[in-house]
mmCIF file of C-alpha atoms in Angstrom:
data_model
loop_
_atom_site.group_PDB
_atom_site.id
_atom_site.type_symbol
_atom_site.label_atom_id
_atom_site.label_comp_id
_atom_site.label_asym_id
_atom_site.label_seq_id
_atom_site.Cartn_x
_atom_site.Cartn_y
_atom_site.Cartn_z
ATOM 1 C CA UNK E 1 -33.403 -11.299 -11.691
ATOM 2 C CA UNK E 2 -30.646 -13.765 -10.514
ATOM 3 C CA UNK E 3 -28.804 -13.348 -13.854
ATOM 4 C CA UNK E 4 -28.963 -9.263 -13.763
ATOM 5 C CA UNK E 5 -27.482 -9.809 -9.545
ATOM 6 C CA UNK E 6 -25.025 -11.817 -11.189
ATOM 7 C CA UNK E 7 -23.926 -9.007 -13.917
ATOM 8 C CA UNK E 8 -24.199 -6.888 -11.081
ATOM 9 C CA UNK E 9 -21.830 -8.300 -8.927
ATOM 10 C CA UNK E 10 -19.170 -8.947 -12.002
ATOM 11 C CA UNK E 11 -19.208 -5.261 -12.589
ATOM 12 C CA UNK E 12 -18.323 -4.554 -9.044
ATOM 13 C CA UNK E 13 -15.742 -6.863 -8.761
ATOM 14 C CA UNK E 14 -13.658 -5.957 -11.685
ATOM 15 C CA UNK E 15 -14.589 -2.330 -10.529
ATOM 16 C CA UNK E 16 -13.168 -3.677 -6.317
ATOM 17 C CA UNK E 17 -9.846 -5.143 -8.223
ATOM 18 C CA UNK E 18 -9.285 -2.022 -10.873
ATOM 19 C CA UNK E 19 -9.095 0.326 -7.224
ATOM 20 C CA UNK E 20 -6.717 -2.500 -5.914
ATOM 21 C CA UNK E 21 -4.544 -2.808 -8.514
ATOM 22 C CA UNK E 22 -4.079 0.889 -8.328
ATOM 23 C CA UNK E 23 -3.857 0.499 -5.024
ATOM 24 C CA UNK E 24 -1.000 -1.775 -5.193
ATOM 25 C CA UNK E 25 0.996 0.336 -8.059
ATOM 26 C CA UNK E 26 1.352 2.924 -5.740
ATOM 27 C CA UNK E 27 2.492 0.774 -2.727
ATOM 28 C CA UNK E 28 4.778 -0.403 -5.868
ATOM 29 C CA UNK E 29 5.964 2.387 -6.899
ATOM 30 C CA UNK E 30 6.526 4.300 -3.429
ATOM 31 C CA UNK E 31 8.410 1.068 -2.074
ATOM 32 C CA UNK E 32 10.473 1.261 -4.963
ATOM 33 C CA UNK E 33 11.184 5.285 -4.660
ATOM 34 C CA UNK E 34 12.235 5.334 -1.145
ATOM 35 C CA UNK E 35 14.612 2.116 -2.020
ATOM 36 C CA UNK E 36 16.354 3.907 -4.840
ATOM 37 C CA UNK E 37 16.373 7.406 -3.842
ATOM 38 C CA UNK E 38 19.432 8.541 -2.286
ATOM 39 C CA UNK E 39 17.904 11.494 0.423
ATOM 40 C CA UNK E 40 15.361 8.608 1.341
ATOM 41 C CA UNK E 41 18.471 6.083 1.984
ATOM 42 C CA UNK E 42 20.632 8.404 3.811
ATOM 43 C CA UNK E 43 17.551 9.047 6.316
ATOM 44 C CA UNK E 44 16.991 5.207 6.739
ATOM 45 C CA UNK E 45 20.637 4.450 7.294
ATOM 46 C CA UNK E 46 20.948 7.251 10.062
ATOM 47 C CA UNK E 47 17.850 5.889 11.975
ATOM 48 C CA UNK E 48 19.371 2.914 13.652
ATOM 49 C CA UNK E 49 16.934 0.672 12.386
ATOM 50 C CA UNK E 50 18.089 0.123 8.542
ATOM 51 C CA UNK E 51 18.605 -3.447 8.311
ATOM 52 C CA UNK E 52 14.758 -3.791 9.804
ATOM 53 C CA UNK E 53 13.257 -0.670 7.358
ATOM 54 C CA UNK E 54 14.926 -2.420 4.152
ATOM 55 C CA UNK E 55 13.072 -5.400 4.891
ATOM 56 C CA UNK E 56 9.807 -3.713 5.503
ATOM 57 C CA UNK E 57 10.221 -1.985 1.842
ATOM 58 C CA UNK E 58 11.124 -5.647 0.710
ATOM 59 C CA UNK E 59 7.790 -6.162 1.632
ATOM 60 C CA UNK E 60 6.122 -3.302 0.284
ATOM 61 C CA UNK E 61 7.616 -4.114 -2.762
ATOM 62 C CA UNK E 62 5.952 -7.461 -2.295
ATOM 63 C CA UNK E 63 2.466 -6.409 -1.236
ATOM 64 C CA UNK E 64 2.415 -4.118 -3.704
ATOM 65 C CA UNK E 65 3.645 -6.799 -6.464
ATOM 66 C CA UNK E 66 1.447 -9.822 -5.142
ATOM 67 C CA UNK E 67 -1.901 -6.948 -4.901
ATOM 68 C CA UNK E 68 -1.309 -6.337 -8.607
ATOM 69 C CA UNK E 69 -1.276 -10.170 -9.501
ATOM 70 C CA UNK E 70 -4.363 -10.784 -7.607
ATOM 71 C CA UNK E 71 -6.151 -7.921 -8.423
ATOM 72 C CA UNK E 72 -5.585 -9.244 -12.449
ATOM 73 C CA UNK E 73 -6.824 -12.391 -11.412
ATOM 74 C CA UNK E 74 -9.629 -10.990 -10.062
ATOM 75 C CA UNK E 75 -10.436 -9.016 -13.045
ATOM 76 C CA UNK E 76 -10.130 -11.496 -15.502
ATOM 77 C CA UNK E 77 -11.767 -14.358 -13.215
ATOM 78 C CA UNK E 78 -15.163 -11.726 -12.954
ATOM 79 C CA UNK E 79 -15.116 -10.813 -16.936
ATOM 80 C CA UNK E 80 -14.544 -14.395 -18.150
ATOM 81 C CA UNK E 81 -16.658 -15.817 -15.340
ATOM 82 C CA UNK E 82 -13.936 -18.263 -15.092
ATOM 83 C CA UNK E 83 -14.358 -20.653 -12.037
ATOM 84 C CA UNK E 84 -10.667 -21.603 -11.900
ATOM 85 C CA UNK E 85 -9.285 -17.604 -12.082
ATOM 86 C CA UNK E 86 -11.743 -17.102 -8.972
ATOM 87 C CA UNK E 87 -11.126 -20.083 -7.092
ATOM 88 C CA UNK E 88 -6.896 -18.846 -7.239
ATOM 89 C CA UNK E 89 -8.502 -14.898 -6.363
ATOM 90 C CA UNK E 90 -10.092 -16.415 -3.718
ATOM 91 C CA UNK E 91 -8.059 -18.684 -2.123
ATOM 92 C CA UNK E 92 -5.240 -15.680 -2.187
ATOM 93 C CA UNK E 93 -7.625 -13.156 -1.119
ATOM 94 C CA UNK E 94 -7.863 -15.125 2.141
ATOM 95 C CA UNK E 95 -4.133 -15.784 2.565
ATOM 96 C CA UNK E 96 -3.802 -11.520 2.112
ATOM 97 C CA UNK E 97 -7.099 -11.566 4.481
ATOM 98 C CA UNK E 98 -4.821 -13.641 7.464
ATOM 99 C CA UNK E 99 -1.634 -12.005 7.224
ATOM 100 C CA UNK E 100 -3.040 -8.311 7.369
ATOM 101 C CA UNK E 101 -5.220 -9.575 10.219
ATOM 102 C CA UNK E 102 -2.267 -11.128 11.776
ATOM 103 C CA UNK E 103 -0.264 -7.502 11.347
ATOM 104 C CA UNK E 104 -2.898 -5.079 12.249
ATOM 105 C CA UNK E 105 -3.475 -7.587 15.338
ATOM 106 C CA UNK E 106 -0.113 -7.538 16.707
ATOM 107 C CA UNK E 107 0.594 -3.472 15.915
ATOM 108 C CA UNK E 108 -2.355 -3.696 18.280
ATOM 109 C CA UNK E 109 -1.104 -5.368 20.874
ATOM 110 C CA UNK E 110 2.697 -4.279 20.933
ATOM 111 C CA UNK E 111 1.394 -0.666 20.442
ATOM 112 C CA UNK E 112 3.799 0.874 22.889
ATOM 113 C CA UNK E 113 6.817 -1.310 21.579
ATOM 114 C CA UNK E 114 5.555 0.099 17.897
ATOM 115 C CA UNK E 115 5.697 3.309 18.821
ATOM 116 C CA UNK E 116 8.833 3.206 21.115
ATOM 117 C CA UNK E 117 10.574 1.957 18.062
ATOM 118 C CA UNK E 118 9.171 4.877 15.656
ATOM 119 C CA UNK E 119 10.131 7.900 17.749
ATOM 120 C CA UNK E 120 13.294 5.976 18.162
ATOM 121 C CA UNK E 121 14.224 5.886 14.664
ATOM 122 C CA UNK E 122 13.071 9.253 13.629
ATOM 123 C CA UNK E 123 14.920 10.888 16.841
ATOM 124 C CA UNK E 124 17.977 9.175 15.648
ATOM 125 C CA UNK E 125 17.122 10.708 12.223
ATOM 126 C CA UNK E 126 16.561 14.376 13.456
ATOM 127 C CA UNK E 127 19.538 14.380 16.305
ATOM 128 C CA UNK E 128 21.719 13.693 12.954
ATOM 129 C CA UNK E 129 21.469 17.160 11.921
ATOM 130 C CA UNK E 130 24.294 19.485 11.184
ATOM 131 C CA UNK E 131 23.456 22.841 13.199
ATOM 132 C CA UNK E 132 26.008 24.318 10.718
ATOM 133 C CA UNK E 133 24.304 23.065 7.620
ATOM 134 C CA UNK E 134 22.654 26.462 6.223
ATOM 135 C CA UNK E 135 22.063 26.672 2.976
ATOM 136 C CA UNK E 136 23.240 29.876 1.526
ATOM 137 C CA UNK E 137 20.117 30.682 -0.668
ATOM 138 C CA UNK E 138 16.573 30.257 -0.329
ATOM 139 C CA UNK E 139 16.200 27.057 -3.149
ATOM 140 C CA UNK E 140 14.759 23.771 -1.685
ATOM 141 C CA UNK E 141 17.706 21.402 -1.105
ATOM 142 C CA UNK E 142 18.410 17.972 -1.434
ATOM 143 C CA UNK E 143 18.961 16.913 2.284
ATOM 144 C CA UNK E 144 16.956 14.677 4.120
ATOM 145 C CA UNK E 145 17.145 17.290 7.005
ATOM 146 C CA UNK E 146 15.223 19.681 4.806
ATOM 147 C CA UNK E 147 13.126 17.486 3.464
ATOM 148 C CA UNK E 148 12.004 16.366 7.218
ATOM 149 C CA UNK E 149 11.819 20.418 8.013
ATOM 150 C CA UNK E 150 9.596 21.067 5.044
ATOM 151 C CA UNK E 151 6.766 18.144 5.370
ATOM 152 C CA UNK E 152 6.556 17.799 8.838
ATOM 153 C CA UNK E 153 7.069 21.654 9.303
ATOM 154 C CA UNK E 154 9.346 22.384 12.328
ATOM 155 C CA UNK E 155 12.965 23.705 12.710
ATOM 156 C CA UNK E 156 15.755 21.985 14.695
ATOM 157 C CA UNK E 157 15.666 19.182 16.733
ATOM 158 C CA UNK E 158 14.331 21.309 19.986
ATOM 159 C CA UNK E 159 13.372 24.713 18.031
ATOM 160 C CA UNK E 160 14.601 27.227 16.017
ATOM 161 C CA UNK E 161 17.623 27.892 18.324
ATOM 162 C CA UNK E 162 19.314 25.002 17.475
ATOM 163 C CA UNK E 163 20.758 27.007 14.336
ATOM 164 C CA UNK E 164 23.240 29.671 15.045
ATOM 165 C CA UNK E 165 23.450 32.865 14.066
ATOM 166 C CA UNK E 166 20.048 34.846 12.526
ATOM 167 C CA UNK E 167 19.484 32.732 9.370
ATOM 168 C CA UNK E 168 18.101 29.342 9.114
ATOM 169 C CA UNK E 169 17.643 27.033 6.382
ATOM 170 C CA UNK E 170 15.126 27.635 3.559
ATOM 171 C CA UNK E 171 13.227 24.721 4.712
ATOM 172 C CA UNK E 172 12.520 25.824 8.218
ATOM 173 C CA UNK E 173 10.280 28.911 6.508
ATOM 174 C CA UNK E 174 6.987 29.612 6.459
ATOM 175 C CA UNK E 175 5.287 29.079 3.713
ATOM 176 C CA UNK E 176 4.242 32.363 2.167
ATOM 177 C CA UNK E 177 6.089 34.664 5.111
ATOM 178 C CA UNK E 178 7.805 37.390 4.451
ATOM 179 C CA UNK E 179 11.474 37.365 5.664
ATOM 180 C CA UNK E 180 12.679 33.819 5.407
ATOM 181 C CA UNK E 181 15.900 33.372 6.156
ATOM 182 C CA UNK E 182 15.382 35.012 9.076
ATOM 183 C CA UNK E 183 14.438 33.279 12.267
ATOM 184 C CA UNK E 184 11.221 35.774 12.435
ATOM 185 C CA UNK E 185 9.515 33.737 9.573
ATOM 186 C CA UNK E 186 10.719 29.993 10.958
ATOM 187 C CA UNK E 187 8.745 27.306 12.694
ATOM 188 C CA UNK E 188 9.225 27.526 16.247
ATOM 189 C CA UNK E 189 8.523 23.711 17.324
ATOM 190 C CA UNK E 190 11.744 21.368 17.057
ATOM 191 C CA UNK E 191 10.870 18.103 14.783
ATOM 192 C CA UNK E 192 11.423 15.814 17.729
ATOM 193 C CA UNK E 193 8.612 17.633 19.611
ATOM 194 C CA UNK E 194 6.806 17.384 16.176
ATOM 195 C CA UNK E 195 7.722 13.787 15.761
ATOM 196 C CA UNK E 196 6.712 12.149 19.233
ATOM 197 C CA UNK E 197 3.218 14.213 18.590
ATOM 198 C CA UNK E 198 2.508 12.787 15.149
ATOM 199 C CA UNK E 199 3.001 9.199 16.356
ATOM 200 C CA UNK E 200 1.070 9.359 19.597
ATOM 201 C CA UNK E 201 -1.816 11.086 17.364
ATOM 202 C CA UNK E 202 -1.893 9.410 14.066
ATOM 203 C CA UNK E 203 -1.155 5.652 15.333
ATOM 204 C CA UNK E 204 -4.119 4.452 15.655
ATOM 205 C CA UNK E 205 -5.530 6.202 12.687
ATOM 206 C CA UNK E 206 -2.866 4.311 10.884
ATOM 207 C CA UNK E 207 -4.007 0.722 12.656
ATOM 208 C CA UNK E 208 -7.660 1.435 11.588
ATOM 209 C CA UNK E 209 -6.531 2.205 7.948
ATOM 210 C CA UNK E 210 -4.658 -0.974 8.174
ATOM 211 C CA UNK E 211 -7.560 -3.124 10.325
ATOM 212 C CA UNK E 212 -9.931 -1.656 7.241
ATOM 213 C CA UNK E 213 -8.424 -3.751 4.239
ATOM 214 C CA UNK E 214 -9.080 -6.709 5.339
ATOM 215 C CA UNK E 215 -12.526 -5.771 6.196
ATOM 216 C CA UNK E 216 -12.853 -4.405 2.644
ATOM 217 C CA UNK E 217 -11.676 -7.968 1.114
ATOM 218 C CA UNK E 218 -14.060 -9.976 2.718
ATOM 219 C CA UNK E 219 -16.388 -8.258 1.137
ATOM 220 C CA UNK E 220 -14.506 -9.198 -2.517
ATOM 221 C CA UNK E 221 -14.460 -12.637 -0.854
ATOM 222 C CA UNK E 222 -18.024 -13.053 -0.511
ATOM 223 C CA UNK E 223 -18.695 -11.557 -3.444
ATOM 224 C CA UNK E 224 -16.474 -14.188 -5.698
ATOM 225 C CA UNK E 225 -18.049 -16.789 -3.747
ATOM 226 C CA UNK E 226 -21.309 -15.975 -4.925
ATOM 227 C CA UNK E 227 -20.208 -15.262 -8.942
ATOM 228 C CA UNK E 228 -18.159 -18.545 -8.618
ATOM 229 C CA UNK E 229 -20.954 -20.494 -7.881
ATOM 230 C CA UNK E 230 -22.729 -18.645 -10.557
ATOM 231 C CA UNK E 231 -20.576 -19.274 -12.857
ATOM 232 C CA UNK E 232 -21.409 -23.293 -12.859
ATOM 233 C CA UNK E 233 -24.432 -24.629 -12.473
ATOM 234 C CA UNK E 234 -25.273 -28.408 -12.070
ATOM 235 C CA UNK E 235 -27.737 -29.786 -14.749
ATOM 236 C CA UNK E 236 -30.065 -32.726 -13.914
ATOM 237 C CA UNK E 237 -27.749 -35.461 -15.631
ATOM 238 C CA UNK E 238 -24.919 -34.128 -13.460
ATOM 239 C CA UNK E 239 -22.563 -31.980 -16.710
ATOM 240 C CA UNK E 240 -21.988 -28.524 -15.518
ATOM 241 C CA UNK E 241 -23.458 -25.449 -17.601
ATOM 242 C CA UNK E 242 -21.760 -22.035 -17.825
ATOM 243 C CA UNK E 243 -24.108 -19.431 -16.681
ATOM 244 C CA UNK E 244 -22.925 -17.710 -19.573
ATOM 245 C CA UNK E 245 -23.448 -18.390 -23.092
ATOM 246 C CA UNK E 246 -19.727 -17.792 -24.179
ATOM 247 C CA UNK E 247 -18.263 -19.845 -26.877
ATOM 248 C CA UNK E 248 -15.891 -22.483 -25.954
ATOM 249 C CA UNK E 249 -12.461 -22.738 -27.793
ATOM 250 C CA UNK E 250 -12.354 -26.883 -28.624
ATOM 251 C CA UNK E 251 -10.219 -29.285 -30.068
ATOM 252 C CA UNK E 252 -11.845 -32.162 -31.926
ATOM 253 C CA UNK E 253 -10.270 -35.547 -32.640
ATOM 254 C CA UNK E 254 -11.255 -38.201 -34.513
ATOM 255 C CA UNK E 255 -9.482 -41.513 -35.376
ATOM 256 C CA UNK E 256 -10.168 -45.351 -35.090
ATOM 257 C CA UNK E 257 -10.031 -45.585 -31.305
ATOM 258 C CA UNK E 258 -11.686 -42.391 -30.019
ATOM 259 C CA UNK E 259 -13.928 -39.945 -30.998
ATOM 260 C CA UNK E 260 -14.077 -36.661 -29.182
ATOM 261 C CA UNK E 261 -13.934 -32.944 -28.398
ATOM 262 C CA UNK E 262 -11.807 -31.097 -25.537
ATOM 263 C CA UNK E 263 -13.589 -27.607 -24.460
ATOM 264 C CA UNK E 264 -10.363 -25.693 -23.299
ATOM 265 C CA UNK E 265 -12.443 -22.722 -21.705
ATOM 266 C CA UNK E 266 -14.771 -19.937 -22.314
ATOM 267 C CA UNK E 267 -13.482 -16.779 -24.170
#
């Protein structure tokens, strides 16, 4: 019974640390996109806050590096049942466990400054749009105005008057309405409207997303507690016996003065 808990709780380890390391590719990999593309860039540098939202993709970039390094250890530490590769997962499981803790806690408490500083940024983002900027066609274009049109869906930075004349930018349509470019088949809101809604509403879904991981790594914590311990187990003359019958890789050598083998690990 203990040893099929034990198999058990191996399986759902390397299963907890497969969804992490995914996890962390795509904190990866979107850290990395908004760094390098150029619509992305142009967005950050007109929000007022660039120097500050560089370093917080520096740290993406980090999280989402460090995640996938942990999450390996984890996944070889459950397969090998290796009490070294767990003890590491562990020990940087809680250091990840502190800092998001530390994070979520203090987006808690500076709430107001946190979201201050977010409608601040995108306002100075949206207010840096060219009311003359009309695309003549109805393609998708490159801007970061459009993209901000398209995904948050509004038009303007107060409404759909902000662009004169009767024709608005493709990305200020409808989706599926008949008559786009004309003002008749636009969003109505403005995106600072928009933008100062989403934050109020979605902040502290965000904080409880964020509050959540480290919830969800204690449980990986306790649970490479246990297969640590599993993995060694104290005999009655004091040696130490893998819980698992695994073949260790050794070196023997023998010569006049000693007389010996050196079990490098389990494999």
């Amino acid at each position: 019974m203990g040893r099929a808990c034990s198999t058990c709780l191996v399986i759902a380890l390397i299963a907890f640390n497969v969804l992490f390391l995914l996890i962390g590719a795509a904190i990866l990999c979107f850290a990395i996109y908004c760094y390098v593309d150029a619509t992305i860039q142009s967005a950050i540098s007109q929000s007022g806050y660039g120097d500050k939202v560089q370093n917080l993709l520096y740290g993406l970039i980090g999280l989402g590096s460090l995640t996938i390094i942990v999450s390996i250890f984890g996944c070889c530490g459950a397969y090998h049942e290796s009490a070294c590769l767990l003890g590491t997962y562990f020990t940087c499981l809680v250091i990840m466990f502190g800092v998001e803790l530390a994070v979520g806690a203090l987006c808690l408490v500076f709430r107001n400054e946190t979201e201050t500083r977010i409608n601040k940024a995108l306002e100075n983002v949206i207010m840096s749009f060219s009311d003359t900027s009309i695309p003549g066609n109805n393609g998708m274009t490159s801007s970061y105005r459009d993209l901000i049109q398209r995904v948050i869906q509004c038009c303007g930075i107060y409404g759909v008057d902000d662009y004169p004349g009767p024709n608005i930018p493709a990305s200020c349509c409808i989706p599926g309405r008949a008559g786009c470019p004309s003002k008749l088949a636009a969003f109505t809101v403005g995106c600072k409207q928009v933008t100062n809604e989403l934050v109020r509403q979605k902040f502290l879904t965000a904080l409880a997303l964020i509050m959540s991981v480290p919830l969800v790594k204690a449980v990986g914590q306790n649970s490479t507690a246990f297969i640590c311990a599993a993995a060694t187990r104290p005999t009655l003359d004091g040696t130490v016996k893998w819980a698992v019958a695994k073949k260790p890789r050794c070196v023997c050598v023998m010569d006049k003065q000693f007389t010996g083998c050196l079990c490098c690990g389990l494999y």
